[in-house]
PDB file of C-alpha atoms in Angstrom:
ATOM      1  CA  MET X   1      47.575  -6.482   4.949  1.00 49.00           C
ATOM      2  CA  PRO X   2      45.249  -8.569   7.046  1.00 52.00           C
ATOM      3  CA  LYS X   3      43.263 -11.360   5.472  1.00 52.00           C
ATOM      4  CA  PHE X   4      40.077  -9.504   6.453  1.00 53.00           C
ATOM      5  CA  PHE X   5      40.468  -7.130   3.490  1.00 54.00           C
ATOM      6  CA  HIS X   6      41.842  -9.558   0.907  1.00 56.00           C
ATOM      7  CA  GLY X   7      40.242 -12.836   1.916  1.00 53.00           C
ATOM      8  CA  ALA X   8      37.628 -14.799   0.030  1.00 54.00           C
ATOM      9  CA  ASP X   9      35.063 -14.006   2.745  1.00 55.00           C
ATOM     10  CA  TYR X  10      34.838 -10.345   1.735  1.00 54.00           C
ATOM     11  CA  ASP X  11      31.606  -9.548  -0.155  1.00 56.00           C
ATOM     12  CA  ASP X  12      31.987  -7.095  -3.065  1.00 57.00           C
ATOM     13  CA  GLU X  13      28.255  -7.067  -3.870  1.00 59.00           C
ATOM     14  CA  PRO X  14      26.335  -4.032  -2.605  1.00 59.00           C
ATOM     15  CA  ASP X  15      23.529  -4.561  -0.149  1.00 58.00           C
ATOM     16  CA  THR X  16      20.085  -4.502  -1.809  1.00 56.00           C
ATOM     17  CA  VAL X  17      18.015  -4.110   1.363  1.00 54.00           C
ATOM     18  CA  PRO X  18      17.441  -0.315   1.039  1.00 57.00           C
ATOM     19  CA  SER X  19      15.975  -0.651  -2.459  1.00 60.00           C
ATOM     20  CA  ARG X  20      13.662  -3.478  -1.323  1.00 65.00           C
ATOM     21  CA  LEU X  21      12.631  -1.393   1.680  1.00 66.00           C
ATOM     22  CA  GLY X  22      11.635   1.473  -0.607  1.00 65.00           C
ATOM     23  CA  GLU X  23       9.621  -0.906  -2.787  1.00 66.00           C
ATOM     24  CA  LEU X  24       7.789  -2.344   0.216  1.00 70.00           C
ATOM     25  CA  THR X  25       7.019   1.130   1.520  1.00 78.00           C
ATOM     26  CA  LEU X  26       5.623   2.194  -1.865  1.00 79.00           C
ATOM     27  CA  ARG X  27       3.510  -0.958  -2.092  1.00 80.00           C
ATOM     28  CA  SER X  28       2.134  -0.310   1.396  1.00 83.00           C
ATOM     29  CA  ARG X  29       1.175   3.266   0.483  1.00 84.00           C
ATOM     30  CA  LEU X  30      -0.522   2.125  -2.732  1.00 86.00           C
ATOM     31  CA  GLU X  31      -2.498  -0.516  -0.837  1.00 87.00           C
ATOM     32  CA  GLN X  32      -3.594   2.073   1.728  1.00 86.00           C
ATOM     33  CA  GLN X  33      -4.758   4.414  -1.051  1.00 88.00           C
ATOM     34  CA  GLU X  34      -6.727   1.582  -2.672  1.00 90.00           C
ATOM     35  CA  GLN X  35      -8.383   0.711   0.647  1.00 88.00           C
ATOM     36  CA  TYR X  36      -9.265   4.379   1.135  1.00 89.00           C
ATOM     37  CA  ARG X  37     -10.868   4.535  -2.325  1.00 89.00           C
ATOM     38  CA  ASN X  38     -12.775   1.307  -1.715  1.00 89.00           C
ATOM     39  CA  GLY X  39     -14.087   2.718   1.560  1.00 90.00           C
ATOM     40  CA  TRP X  40     -15.389   5.831  -0.185  1.00 91.00           C
ATOM     41  CA  ARG X  41     -17.075   3.744  -2.866  1.00 91.00           C
ATOM     42  CA  ARG X  42     -18.743   1.559  -0.249  1.00 93.00           C
ATOM     43  CA  ASN X  43     -19.920   4.599   1.734  1.00 94.00           C
ATOM     44  CA  LEU X  44     -21.326   6.306  -1.369  1.00 96.00           C
ATOM     45  CA  THR X  45     -23.135   3.119  -2.371  1.00 96.00           C
ATOM     46  CA  ILE X  46     -24.731   2.824   1.071  1.00 96.00           C
ATOM     47  CA  ALA X  47     -25.707   6.524   1.023  1.00 97.00           C
ATOM     48  CA  ALA X  48     -27.278   6.119  -2.433  1.00 97.00           C
ATOM     49  CA  LEU X  49     -29.298   3.113  -1.254  1.00 98.00           C
ATOM     50  CA  VAL X  50     -30.536   5.047   1.793  1.00 97.00           C
ATOM     51  CA  VAL X  51     -31.588   7.988  -0.390  1.00 97.00           C
ATOM     52  CA  ILE X  52     -33.402   5.646  -2.791  1.00 97.00           C
ATOM     53  CA  ALA X  53     -35.179   3.961   0.135  1.00 97.00           C
ATOM     54  CA  VAL X  54     -36.285   7.317   1.589  1.00 97.00           C
ATOM     55  CA  VAL X  55     -37.521   8.563  -1.791  1.00 97.00           C
ATOM     56  CA  ALA X  56     -39.365   5.277  -2.397  1.00 97.00           C
ATOM     57  CA  ALA X  57     -41.001   5.502   1.045  1.00 95.00           C
ATOM     58  CA  LEU X  58     -42.148   9.065   0.354  1.00 96.00           C
ATOM     59  CA  VAL X  59     -43.486   8.206  -3.112  1.00 96.00           C
ATOM     60  CA  LEU X  60     -45.357   5.089  -1.954  1.00 94.00           C
ATOM     61  CA  ARG X  61     -46.955   6.911   0.957  1.00 86.00           C
TER      62      ARG X  61
END
């Protein structure tokens, strides 16, 4: 048989790139979900401050 199949250069270890790719994809999705949640929190906080300001303006009138 050729040395290609039985030589010392042949790597018996499986490639781990697909598992790392899945991990990176999951991490990316989790980060996107966290950014989405943070955006909603920020928007709700701003809306609450606007409502408080409007109510305060009406009360102090």
